[in-house]
Amino acid sequence: MTRPFSTGRKSDPTAADLALSAFTDTIPAALENTRFTRHSTEEEHRTMTTNLPTLLRFTDPGLREQLEALPDSTALIGIGTDGTAIAVDLDTAPHILVCTATGGGSTTILRTITAQLLHQGAHALVLDPKMVSHLWAKGLPTVTHRGNVAGIHDALVNLADELQRRIDLDGDLDDVPRLMVVLDQADTTLRQLTRYWETFRQKDDPKKSPAVAALEDVLYTGRQARVHVLYNGRAVDGGLAPAAREQFATVILARYTANTWQRLAPIAGPAPKSSPLPGRVHVVQDSTAHPTQALLMTDAEAADWLAATAPGEI
């Protein structure tokens, strides 16, 4: 039986399944000029991209209401080749890797996913080394925004303590908000963190940066603590340990090379043709690559949508 959407699961329908199934009614109406085609084989699903919408906006009719109805673990990534919703459920696929070439929309994808989860009650630690890529998140009561390497280092070291605090609760997390660790320009940032640690590391200190170690610990154990990583980068050029790199259950790729595909998504088979169209990505989940038109949410739309977020500090 064909599932009406993809959330990275193969089990029986859950609340996320039921909520996402509503998109099958809403999205064709919002994109009434787009013709969708269902594919009978995985190969067709992976390679056929001509029937995707050319743009999917947060302001499309009915879309915002459907997003607001999603469970707190679920965020829409975009629309797949057959017109179904391609989403991530953090309860089963806790960490996400986004990798695109310059201009491929990675910052937009990070913003769109993070904003949805914030709206559902999550908190976020947004690590923005350019200091201007995620200004939409600055000032939000449930977001900690850090830009320079010293601030990012301290935030990740503190994250290690928060992770342990949550683990010590032994599963009693009903009143603990989900925490998103959003790391933009991640590969460069990890190299900077390593160099930063080397400048003041003492003889008896661990050789590995405690900030990088904290990020790895979240990748290993974050699921049980409701802490999730949204990583923008290749994660293959040093920095993260190999076992940590394997924790990304959802991989979103755009404007990639065959080499990048082989490194990040070998389980999904040979690299399909990369599209130059804005917002056109492949979402790899459960060994399947889904051609997807990613949801576009602008800075202003994200900030306005979250303006009424209940106050609280991480």
PDB file of C-alpha atoms in Angstrom:
ATOM      1  CA  MET A   1       0.000   0.000   0.000  1.00  0.00           C
ATOM      2  CA  THR A   2       1.414   3.381  -0.974  1.00  0.00           C
ATOM      3  CA  ARG A   3       1.855   5.793   1.916  1.00  0.00           C
ATOM      4  CA  PRO A   4       0.333   9.244   1.269  1.00  0.00           C
ATOM      5  CA  PHE A   5       3.489  11.018   2.419  1.00  0.00           C
ATOM      6  CA  SER A   6       6.984  10.366   3.742  1.00  0.00           C
ATOM      7  CA  THR A   7       8.213  10.990   7.280  1.00  0.00           C
ATOM      8  CA  GLY A   8      11.097   8.548   7.381  1.00  0.00           C
ATOM      9  CA  ARG A   9       9.002   5.781   8.994  1.00  0.00           C
ATOM     10  CA  LYS A  10       7.793   2.379   7.939  1.00  0.00           C
ATOM     11  CA  SER A  11       5.566   1.696  10.950  1.00  0.00           C
ATOM     12  CA  ASP A  12       1.820   2.113  11.417  1.00  0.00           C
ATOM     13  CA  PRO A  13       0.289   5.591  11.057  1.00  0.00           C
ATOM     14  CA  THR A  14       0.714   7.955  13.996  1.00  0.00           C
ATOM     15  CA  ALA A  15      -0.569  11.438  14.783  1.00  0.00           C
ATOM     16  CA  ALA A  16       2.007  12.834  12.364  1.00  0.00           C
ATOM     17  CA  ASP A  17       0.783  10.479   9.648  1.00  0.00           C
ATOM     18  CA  LEU A  18      -2.823  11.519  10.091  1.00  0.00           C
ATOM     19  CA  ALA A  19      -2.003  15.234  10.161  1.00  0.00           C
ATOM     20  CA  LEU A  20       0.194  15.074   7.082  1.00  0.00           C
ATOM     21  CA  SER A  21      -2.394  13.142   5.094  1.00  0.00           C
ATOM     22  CA  ALA A  22      -4.462  16.325   5.034  1.00  0.00           C
ATOM     23  CA  PHE A  23      -1.877  17.830   2.693  1.00  0.00           C
ATOM     24  CA  THR A  24      -3.104  15.553  -0.092  1.00  0.00           C
ATOM     25  CA  ASP A  25      -6.277  17.625  -0.150  1.00  0.00           C
ATOM     26  CA  THR A  26      -4.786  21.047   0.498  1.00  0.00           C
ATOM     27  CA  ILE A  27      -1.693  21.163  -1.678  1.00  0.00           C
ATOM     28  CA  PRO A  28      -3.212  20.304  -5.067  1.00  0.00           C
ATOM     29  CA  ALA A  29      -5.760  23.037  -4.401  1.00  0.00           C
ATOM     30  CA  ALA A  30      -3.007  25.496  -3.568  1.00  0.00           C
ATOM     31  CA  LEU A  31      -1.118  24.486  -6.702  1.00  0.00           C
ATOM     32  CA  GLU A  32      -4.032  23.952  -9.026  1.00  0.00           C
ATOM     33  CA  ASN A  33      -1.979  24.567 -12.175  1.00  0.00           C
ATOM     34  CA  THR A  34       0.512  21.824 -11.322  1.00  0.00           C
ATOM     35  CA  ARG A  35       0.025  18.260 -12.533  1.00  0.00           C
ATOM     36  CA  PHE A  36       1.367  15.520 -10.263  1.00  0.00           C
ATOM     37  CA  THR A  37       2.231  12.001 -11.378  1.00  0.00           C
ATOM     38  CA  ARG A  38       2.526   8.924  -9.171  1.00  0.00           C
ATOM     39  CA  HIS A  39       5.407   6.555  -9.876  1.00  0.00           C
ATOM     40  CA  SER A  40       5.185   2.801  -9.684  1.00  0.00           C
ATOM     41  CA  THR A  41       8.852   2.102  -9.023  1.00  0.00           C
ATOM     42  CA  GLU A  42      11.498   3.571  -6.769  1.00  0.00           C
ATOM     43  CA  GLU A  43      13.671   4.357  -9.801  1.00  0.00           C
ATOM     44  CA  GLU A  44      10.918   6.423 -11.380  1.00  0.00           C
ATOM     45  CA  HIS A  45      10.302   8.169  -8.067  1.00  0.00           C
ATOM     46  CA  ARG A  46      13.977   9.026  -7.772  1.00  0.00           C
ATOM     47  CA  THR A  47      14.539  10.360 -11.270  1.00  0.00           C
ATOM     48  CA  MET A  48      11.263  11.934 -12.410  1.00  0.00           C
ATOM     49  CA  THR A  49      11.198  15.593 -11.358  1.00  0.00           C
ATOM     50  CA  THR A  50       9.338  17.306 -14.181  1.00  0.00           C
ATOM     51  CA  ASN A  51       5.984  17.248 -12.371  1.00  0.00           C
ATOM     52  CA  LEU A  52       7.104  19.067  -9.248  1.00  0.00           C
ATOM     53  CA  PRO A  53       5.729  22.538  -8.530  1.00  0.00           C
ATOM     54  CA  THR A  54       8.133  25.313  -9.468  1.00  0.00           C
ATOM     55  CA  LEU A  55       7.548  27.171  -6.201  1.00  0.00           C
ATOM     56  CA  LEU A  56       5.949  26.315  -2.862  1.00  0.00           C
ATOM     57  CA  ARG A  57       5.314  29.312  -0.615  1.00  0.00           C
ATOM     58  CA  PHE A  58       4.262  29.595   3.009  1.00  0.00           C
ATOM     59  CA  THR A  59       1.537  31.966   1.780  1.00  0.00           C
ATOM     60  CA  ASP A  60      -0.077  29.454  -0.607  1.00  0.00           C
ATOM     61  CA  PRO A  61      -3.789  29.116   0.246  1.00  0.00           C
ATOM     62  CA  GLY A  62      -4.475  26.688   3.082  1.00  0.00           C
ATOM     63  CA  LEU A  63      -0.841  25.753   3.631  1.00  0.00           C
ATOM     64  CA  ARG A  64      -0.237  27.710   6.818  1.00  0.00           C
ATOM     65  CA  GLU A  65      -3.288  26.178   8.472  1.00  0.00           C
ATOM     66  CA  GLN A  66      -2.060  22.687   7.669  1.00  0.00           C
ATOM     67  CA  LEU A  67       1.385  23.457   9.053  1.00  0.00           C
ATOM     68  CA  GLU A  68      -0.149  24.706  12.270  1.00  0.00           C
ATOM     69  CA  ALA A  69      -2.053  21.434  12.656  1.00  0.00           C
ATOM     70  CA  LEU A  70       1.084  19.249  12.606  1.00  0.00           C
ATOM     71  CA  PRO A  71       2.262  17.477  15.782  1.00  0.00           C
ATOM     72  CA  ASP A  72       5.162  19.063  17.640  1.00  0.00           C
ATOM     73  CA  SER A  73       7.654  16.506  16.290  1.00  0.00           C
ATOM     74  CA  THR A  74       6.878  17.104  12.625  1.00  0.00           C
ATOM     75  CA  ALA A  75       7.959  19.675  10.030  1.00  0.00           C
ATOM     76  CA  LEU A  76       7.143  19.835   6.343  1.00  0.00           C
ATOM     77  CA  ILE A  77      10.179  19.880   4.057  1.00  0.00           C
ATOM     78  CA  GLY A  78       8.273  20.230   0.793  1.00  0.00           C
ATOM     79  CA  ILE A  79       6.215  18.495  -1.885  1.00  0.00           C
ATOM     80  CA  GLY A  80       7.366  15.343  -3.643  1.00  0.00           C
ATOM     81  CA  THR A  81       7.101  14.257  -7.250  1.00  0.00           C
ATOM     82  CA  ASP A  82       3.725  12.598  -6.738  1.00  0.00           C
ATOM     83  CA  GLY A  83       2.212  15.568  -4.927  1.00  0.00           C
ATOM     84  CA  THR A  84       2.638  14.118  -1.447  1.00  0.00           C
ATOM     85  CA  ALA A  85       4.048  15.859   1.594  1.00  0.00           C
ATOM     86  CA  ILE A  86       7.712  15.106   2.320  1.00  0.00           C
ATOM     87  CA  ALA A  87       8.280  15.715   6.012  1.00  0.00           C
ATOM     88  CA  VAL A  88      10.484  14.826   8.942  1.00  0.00           C
ATOM     89  CA  ASP A  89       9.289  13.378  12.243  1.00  0.00           C
ATOM     90  CA  LEU A  90      11.941  14.036  14.888  1.00  0.00           C
ATOM     91  CA  ASP A  91      10.636  11.292  17.155  1.00  0.00           C
ATOM     92  CA  THR A  92      11.845   8.709  14.642  1.00  0.00           C
ATOM     93  CA  ALA A  93      14.445  10.641  12.584  1.00  0.00           C
ATOM     94  CA  PRO A  94      15.938  12.965  15.200  1.00  0.00           C
ATOM     95  CA  HIS A  95      18.692  14.757  13.242  1.00  0.00           C
ATOM     96  CA  ILE A  96      18.765  16.419   9.814  1.00  0.00           C
ATOM     97  CA  LEU A  97      21.655  17.225   7.492  1.00  0.00           C
ATOM     98  CA  VAL A  98      21.276  19.845   4.757  1.00  0.00           C
ATOM     99  CA  CYS A  99      23.957  20.128   2.081  1.00  0.00           C
ATOM    100  CA  THR A 100      23.786  22.408  -0.957  1.00  0.00           C
ATOM    101  CA  ALA A 101      26.184  24.315  -3.133  1.00  0.00           C
ATOM    102  CA  THR A 102      26.264  28.104  -2.864  1.00  0.00           C
ATOM    103  CA  GLY A 103      22.833  29.470  -3.692  1.00  0.00           C
ATOM    104  CA  GLY A 104      21.164  26.099  -3.177  1.00  0.00           C
ATOM    105  CA  GLY A 105      18.849  27.373  -0.454  1.00  0.00           C
ATOM    106  CA  SER A 106      20.317  25.694   2.635  1.00  0.00           C
ATOM    107  CA  THR A 107      19.757  28.725   4.874  1.00  0.00           C
ATOM    108  CA  THR A 108      16.138  28.944   3.713  1.00  0.00           C
ATOM    109  CA  ILE A 109      15.622  25.246   4.462  1.00  0.00           C
ATOM    110  CA  LEU A 110      17.061  25.671   7.953  1.00  0.00           C
ATOM    111  CA  ARG A 111      14.803  28.661   8.582  1.00  0.00           C
ATOM    112  CA  THR A 112      11.669  26.939   7.276  1.00  0.00           C
ATOM    113  CA  ILE A 113      12.129  23.761   9.318  1.00  0.00           C
ATOM    114  CA  THR A 114      13.192  25.587  12.482  1.00  0.00           C
ATOM    115  CA  ALA A 115      10.318  28.073  12.331  1.00  0.00           C
ATOM    116  CA  GLN A 116       7.765  25.269  12.066  1.00  0.00           C
ATOM    117  CA  LEU A 117       9.138  23.500  15.124  1.00  0.00           C
ATOM    118  CA  LEU A 118       9.370  26.732  17.088  1.00  0.00           C
ATOM    119  CA  HIS A 119       5.730  27.381  16.288  1.00  0.00           C
ATOM    120  CA  GLN A 120       4.918  23.917  17.661  1.00  0.00           C
ATOM    121  CA  GLY A 121       6.554  24.806  20.989  1.00  0.00           C
ATOM    122  CA  ALA A 122      10.201  23.893  20.515  1.00  0.00           C
ATOM    123  CA  HIS A 123      13.109  26.031  21.672  1.00  0.00           C
ATOM    124  CA  ALA A 124      16.176  26.591  19.516  1.00  0.00           C
ATOM    125  CA  LEU A 125      19.877  27.268  19.808  1.00  0.00           C
ATOM    126  CA  VAL A 126      20.707  28.985  16.521  1.00  0.00           C
ATOM    127  CA  LEU A 127      24.438  29.045  15.758  1.00  0.00           C
ATOM    128  CA  ASP A 128      24.917  31.592  13.004  1.00  0.00           C
ATOM    129  CA  PRO A 129      28.636  32.132  12.258  1.00  0.00           C
ATOM    130  CA  LYS A 130      27.893  34.742   9.591  1.00  0.00           C
ATOM    131  CA  MET A 131      25.843  36.544  12.267  1.00  0.00           C
ATOM    132  CA  VAL A 132      23.363  37.762   9.645  1.00  0.00           C
ATOM    133  CA  SER A 133      21.893  34.577   8.124  1.00  0.00           C
ATOM    134  CA  HIS A 134      19.272  34.072  10.829  1.00  0.00           C
ATOM    135  CA  LEU A 135      18.434  37.524  12.090  1.00  0.00           C
ATOM    136  CA  TRP A 136      14.764  36.494  11.921  1.00  0.00           C
ATOM    137  CA  ALA A 137      15.413  34.408  15.047  1.00  0.00           C
ATOM    138  CA  LYS A 138      17.080  37.114  17.126  1.00  0.00           C
ATOM    139  CA  GLY A 139      14.858  38.458  19.855  1.00  0.00           C
ATOM    140  CA  LEU A 140      12.451  35.533  19.861  1.00  0.00           C
ATOM    141  CA  PRO A 141      11.880  34.479  23.487  1.00  0.00           C
ATOM    142  CA  THR A 142      12.476  30.777  22.836  1.00  0.00           C
ATOM    143  CA  VAL A 143      15.640  31.217  20.752  1.00  0.00           C
ATOM    144  CA  THR A 144      19.254  31.641  21.803  1.00  0.00           C
ATOM    145  CA  HIS A 145      21.203  33.141  18.886  1.00  0.00           C
ATOM    146  CA  ARG A 146      25.004  33.032  18.838  1.00  0.00           C
ATOM    147  CA  GLY A 147      27.326  34.255  16.104  1.00  0.00           C
ATOM    148  CA  ASN A 148      31.035  34.583  16.949  1.00  0.00           C
ATOM    149  CA  VAL A 149      33.162  31.528  17.625  1.00  0.00           C
ATOM    150  CA  ALA A 150      33.551  32.268  21.345  1.00  0.00           C
ATOM    151  CA  GLY A 151      29.792  32.519  21.780  1.00  0.00           C
ATOM    152  CA  ILE A 152      29.203  29.333  19.800  1.00  0.00           C
ATOM    153  CA  HIS A 153      31.846  27.498  21.854  1.00  0.00           C
ATOM    154  CA  ASP A 154      30.270  28.541  25.158  1.00  0.00           C
ATOM    155  CA  ALA A 155      26.755  27.735  23.928  1.00  0.00           C
ATOM    156  CA  LEU A 156      27.735  24.199  22.930  1.00  0.00           C
ATOM    157  CA  VAL A 157      29.603  23.599  26.191  1.00  0.00           C
ATOM    158  CA  ASN A 158      26.469  24.695  28.053  1.00  0.00           C
ATOM    159  CA  LEU A 159      24.454  22.427  25.790  1.00  0.00           C
ATOM    160  CA  ALA A 160      26.358  19.449  27.173  1.00  0.00           C
ATOM    161  CA  ASP A 161      25.074  20.310  30.639  1.00  0.00           C
ATOM    162  CA  GLU A 162      21.518  20.708  29.349  1.00  0.00           C
ATOM    163  CA  LEU A 163      21.725  17.354  27.572  1.00  0.00           C
ATOM    164  CA  GLN A 164      22.844  15.643  30.775  1.00  0.00           C
ATOM    165  CA  ARG A 165      20.110  17.382  32.780  1.00  0.00           C
ATOM    166  CA  ARG A 166      17.493  16.034  30.395  1.00  0.00           C
ATOM    167  CA  ILE A 167      18.956  12.526  30.393  1.00  0.00           C
ATOM    168  CA  ASP A 168      18.899  12.540  34.203  1.00  0.00           C
ATOM    169  CA  LEU A 169      15.133  13.096  34.055  1.00  0.00           C
ATOM    170  CA  ASP A 170      14.950   9.453  32.915  1.00  0.00           C
ATOM    171  CA  GLY A 171      12.271   9.981  30.304  1.00  0.00           C
ATOM    172  CA  ASP A 172      10.108  12.362  32.333  1.00  0.00           C
ATOM    173  CA  LEU A 173      10.164  14.979  29.586  1.00  0.00           C
ATOM    174  CA  ASP A 174       6.490  15.805  29.137  1.00  0.00           C
ATOM    175  CA  ASP A 175       6.999  19.376  30.342  1.00  0.00           C
ATOM    176  CA  VAL A 176      10.422  19.837  28.721  1.00  0.00           C
ATOM    177  CA  PRO A 177      10.334  21.629  25.342  1.00  0.00           C
ATOM    178  CA  ARG A 178      11.995  20.066  22.346  1.00  0.00           C
ATOM    179  CA  LEU A 179      15.345  21.771  21.640  1.00  0.00           C
ATOM    180  CA  MET A 180      16.645  22.369  18.108  1.00  0.00           C
ATOM    181  CA  VAL A 181      20.398  22.926  17.668  1.00  0.00           C
ATOM    182  CA  VAL A 182      20.641  24.749  14.342  1.00  0.00           C
ATOM    183  CA  LEU A 183      24.189  24.952  13.004  1.00  0.00           C
ATOM    184  CA  ASP A 184      24.691  26.948   9.803  1.00  0.00           C
ATOM    185  CA  GLN A 185      28.001  26.837   7.889  1.00  0.00           C
ATOM    186  CA  ALA A 186      28.699  23.857  10.122  1.00  0.00           C
ATOM    187  CA  ASP A 187      31.901  22.441   8.604  1.00  0.00           C
ATOM    188  CA  THR A 188      33.694  25.784   8.757  1.00  0.00           C
ATOM    189  CA  THR A 189      32.373  26.406  12.260  1.00  0.00           C
ATOM    190  CA  LEU A 190      33.685  23.070  13.556  1.00  0.00           C
ATOM    191  CA  ARG A 191      37.137  23.864  12.185  1.00  0.00           C
ATOM    192  CA  GLN A 192      37.008  27.282  13.859  1.00  0.00           C
ATOM    193  CA  LEU A 193      35.941  25.695  17.147  1.00  0.00           C
ATOM    194  CA  THR A 194      38.863  23.282  16.973  1.00  0.00           C
ATOM    195  CA  ARG A 195      41.350  26.113  16.374  1.00  0.00           C
ATOM    196  CA  TYR A 196      39.719  28.229  19.083  1.00  0.00           C
ATOM    197  CA  TRP A 197      40.107  25.430  21.629  1.00  0.00           C
ATOM    198  CA  GLU A 198      43.750  24.971  20.700  1.00  0.00           C
ATOM    199  CA  THR A 199      44.505  28.610  21.555  1.00  0.00           C
ATOM    200  CA  PHE A 200      43.816  28.166  25.271  1.00  0.00           C
ATOM    201  CA  ARG A 201      43.758  24.425  25.922  1.00  0.00           C
ATOM    202  CA  GLN A 202      45.869  23.514  28.946  1.00  0.00           C
ATOM    203  CA  LYS A 203      48.150  20.501  29.261  1.00  0.00           C
ATOM    204  CA  ASP A 204      45.620  18.360  31.119  1.00  0.00           C
ATOM    205  CA  ASP A 205      42.617  19.411  29.030  1.00  0.00           C
ATOM    206  CA  PRO A 206      41.174  16.990  26.458  1.00  0.00           C
ATOM    207  CA  LYS A 207      42.608  17.396  22.990  1.00  0.00           C
ATOM    208  CA  LYS A 208      39.183  17.437  21.352  1.00  0.00           C
ATOM    209  CA  SER A 209      37.217  20.656  21.547  1.00  0.00           C
ATOM    210  CA  PRO A 210      34.534  20.271  24.250  1.00  0.00           C
ATOM    211  CA  ALA A 211      32.160  22.193  21.996  1.00  0.00           C
ATOM    212  CA  VAL A 212      32.581  19.652  19.180  1.00  0.00           C
ATOM    213  CA  ALA A 213      32.352  16.802  21.694  1.00  0.00           C
ATOM    214  CA  ALA A 214      29.065  18.245  22.983  1.00  0.00           C
ATOM    215  CA  LEU A 215      27.632  18.342  19.478  1.00  0.00           C
ATOM    216  CA  GLU A 216      28.630  14.712  18.939  1.00  0.00           C
ATOM    217  CA  ASP A 217      27.019  13.721  22.256  1.00  0.00           C
ATOM    218  CA  VAL A 218      23.760  15.310  21.100  1.00  0.00           C
ATOM    219  CA  LEU A 219      23.924  13.347  17.854  1.00  0.00           C
ATOM    220  CA  TYR A 220      24.416  10.117  19.811  1.00  0.00           C
ATOM    221  CA  THR A 221      21.881  10.607  22.617  1.00  0.00           C
ATOM    222  CA  GLY A 222      19.773  13.633  21.728  1.00  0.00           C
ATOM    223  CA  ARG A 223      16.744  11.634  20.662  1.00  0.00           C
ATOM    224  CA  GLN A 224      16.049  10.369  24.174  1.00  0.00           C
ATOM    225  CA  ALA A 225      16.463  13.917  25.523  1.00  0.00           C
ATOM    226  CA  ARG A 226      14.353  15.627  22.818  1.00  0.00           C
ATOM    227  CA  VAL A 227      17.399  17.515  21.528  1.00  0.00           C
ATOM    228  CA  HIS A 228      17.868  17.566  17.744  1.00  0.00           C
ATOM    229  CA  VAL A 229      20.566  18.785  15.362  1.00  0.00           C
ATOM    230  CA  LEU A 230      19.849  20.604  12.097  1.00  0.00           C
ATOM    231  CA  TYR A 231      23.270  20.681  10.426  1.00  0.00           C
ATOM    232  CA  ASN A 232      24.124  22.661   7.292  1.00  0.00           C
ATOM    233  CA  GLY A 233      27.246  21.161   5.745  1.00  0.00           C
ATOM    234  CA  ARG A 234      28.923  18.036   4.378  1.00  0.00           C
ATOM    235  CA  ALA A 235      29.984  16.664   7.772  1.00  0.00           C
ATOM    236  CA  VAL A 236      32.693  14.629   6.022  1.00  0.00           C
ATOM    237  CA  ASP A 237      35.746  16.900   6.103  1.00  0.00           C
ATOM    238  CA  GLY A 238      36.943  16.137   9.612  1.00  0.00           C
ATOM    239  CA  GLY A 239      35.341  17.789  12.600  1.00  0.00           C
ATOM    240  CA  LEU A 240      32.716  15.176  13.451  1.00  0.00           C
ATOM    241  CA  ALA A 241      33.651  11.596  14.253  1.00  0.00           C
ATOM    242  CA  PRO A 242      32.465   9.060  11.637  1.00  0.00           C
ATOM    243  CA  ALA A 243      29.947   7.512  14.037  1.00  0.00           C
ATOM    244  CA  ALA A 244      28.453  10.939  14.714  1.00  0.00           C
ATOM    245  CA  ARG A 245      28.081  11.631  10.995  1.00  0.00           C
ATOM    246  CA  GLU A 246      25.983   8.481  10.650  1.00  0.00           C
ATOM    247  CA  GLN A 247      23.279   9.813  12.983  1.00  0.00           C
ATOM    248  CA  PHE A 248      21.551  11.951  10.336  1.00  0.00           C
ATOM    249  CA  ALA A 249      18.418   9.994   9.378  1.00  0.00           C
ATOM    250  CA  THR A 250      17.205  12.696   6.988  1.00  0.00           C
ATOM    251  CA  VAL A 251      19.585  14.179   4.402  1.00  0.00           C
ATOM    252  CA  ILE A 252      18.492  17.080   2.181  1.00  0.00           C
ATOM    253  CA  LEU A 253      20.673  17.677  -0.878  1.00  0.00           C
ATOM    254  CA  ALA A 254      20.617  20.288  -3.649  1.00  0.00           C
ATOM    255  CA  ARG A 255      23.047  21.306  -6.400  1.00  0.00           C
ATOM    256  CA  TYR A 256      25.328  18.473  -5.332  1.00  0.00           C
ATOM    257  CA  THR A 257      28.151  16.725  -7.139  1.00  0.00           C
ATOM    258  CA  ALA A 258      28.204  12.981  -7.708  1.00  0.00           C
ATOM    259  CA  ASN A 259      30.995  12.767  -5.151  1.00  0.00           C
ATOM    260  CA  THR A 260      28.956  14.598  -2.497  1.00  0.00           C
ATOM    261  CA  TRP A 261      25.991  12.312  -3.153  1.00  0.00           C
ATOM    262  CA  GLN A 262      28.138   9.238  -2.833  1.00  0.00           C
ATOM    263  CA  ARG A 263      29.540  10.450   0.479  1.00  0.00           C
ATOM    264  CA  LEU A 264      26.245  11.522   2.037  1.00  0.00           C
ATOM    265  CA  ALA A 265      23.572   9.331   0.458  1.00  0.00           C
ATOM    266  CA  PRO A 266      25.177   6.129  -0.893  1.00  0.00           C
ATOM    267  CA  ILE A 267      22.313   4.036   0.463  1.00  0.00           C
ATOM    268  CA  ALA A 268      19.942   5.773  -1.990  1.00  0.00           C
ATOM    269  CA  GLY A 269      21.804   4.503  -5.043  1.00  0.00           C
ATOM    270  CA  PRO A 270      23.490   6.448  -7.862  1.00  0.00           C
ATOM    271  CA  ALA A 271      23.188  10.222  -7.810  1.00  0.00           C
ATOM    272  CA  PRO A 272      20.138  11.509  -9.670  1.00  0.00           C
ATOM    273  CA  LYS A 273      20.531  14.591 -11.812  1.00  0.00           C
ATOM    274  CA  SER A 274      20.765  17.736  -9.724  1.00  0.00           C
ATOM    275  CA  SER A 275      18.306  20.495 -10.603  1.00  0.00           C
ATOM    276  CA  PRO A 276      19.298  24.184 -10.875  1.00  0.00           C
ATOM    277  CA  LEU A 277      15.755  25.334 -10.066  1.00  0.00           C
ATOM    278  CA  PRO A 278      15.407  27.322  -6.812  1.00  0.00           C
ATOM    279  CA  GLY A 279      14.143  25.171  -3.974  1.00  0.00           C
ATOM    280  CA  ARG A 280      14.523  21.868  -5.862  1.00  0.00           C
ATOM    281  CA  VAL A 281      16.086  19.267  -3.564  1.00  0.00           C
ATOM    282  CA  HIS A 282      16.328  15.550  -2.967  1.00  0.00           C
ATOM    283  CA  VAL A 283      15.286  14.324   0.477  1.00  0.00           C
ATOM    284  CA  VAL A 284      16.877  11.002   1.418  1.00  0.00           C
ATOM    285  CA  GLN A 285      14.966   8.944   3.992  1.00  0.00           C
ATOM    286  CA  ASP A 286      14.796   5.186   4.509  1.00  0.00           C
ATOM    287  CA  SER A 287      17.230   4.602   1.602  1.00  0.00           C
ATOM    288  CA  THR A 288      14.916   6.427  -0.824  1.00  0.00           C
ATOM    289  CA  ALA A 289      15.626   9.756  -2.515  1.00  0.00           C
ATOM    290  CA  HIS A 290      12.504  11.889  -2.886  1.00  0.00           C
ATOM    291  CA  PRO A 291      12.666  14.688  -5.502  1.00  0.00           C
ATOM    292  CA  THR A 292      11.111  17.579  -3.621  1.00  0.00           C
ATOM    293  CA  GLN A 293      10.184  21.218  -4.033  1.00  0.00           C
ATOM    294  CA  ALA A 294      11.179  22.709  -0.689  1.00  0.00           C
ATOM    295  CA  LEU A 295       8.859  25.015   1.195  1.00  0.00           C
ATOM    296  CA  LEU A 296       9.866  28.676   1.049  1.00  0.00           C
ATOM    297  CA  MET A 297       9.350  30.835   4.109  1.00  0.00           C
ATOM    298  CA  THR A 298      10.954  34.281   4.072  1.00  0.00           C
ATOM    299  CA  ASP A 299      12.690  35.959   7.007  1.00  0.00           C
ATOM    300  CA  ALA A 300       9.750  38.286   7.487  1.00  0.00           C
ATOM    301  CA  GLU A 301       7.182  35.488   7.286  1.00  0.00           C
ATOM    302  CA  ALA A 302       9.041  33.416   9.876  1.00  0.00           C
ATOM    303  CA  ALA A 303       9.473  36.365  12.249  1.00  0.00           C
ATOM    304  CA  ASP A 304       5.833  37.445  11.916  1.00  0.00           C
ATOM    305  CA  TRP A 305       4.514  33.909  12.355  1.00  0.00           C
ATOM    306  CA  LEU A 306       6.515  33.441  15.548  1.00  0.00           C
ATOM    307  CA  ALA A 307       5.917  36.873  17.015  1.00  0.00           C
ATOM    308  CA  ALA A 308       3.238  35.490  19.314  1.00  0.00           C
ATOM    309  CA  THR A 309       5.388  32.620  20.627  1.00  0.00           C
ATOM    310  CA  ALA A 310       4.886  32.187  24.364  1.00  0.00           C
ATOM    311  CA  PRO A 311       7.718  33.697  26.416  1.00  0.00           C
ATOM    312  CA  GLY A 312      10.355  31.490  27.971  1.00  0.00           C
ATOM    313  CA  GLU A 313      14.101  31.032  28.034  1.00  0.00           C
ATOM    314  CA  ILE A 314      16.225  28.036  27.114  1.00  0.00           C
TER     315      ILE A 314
END
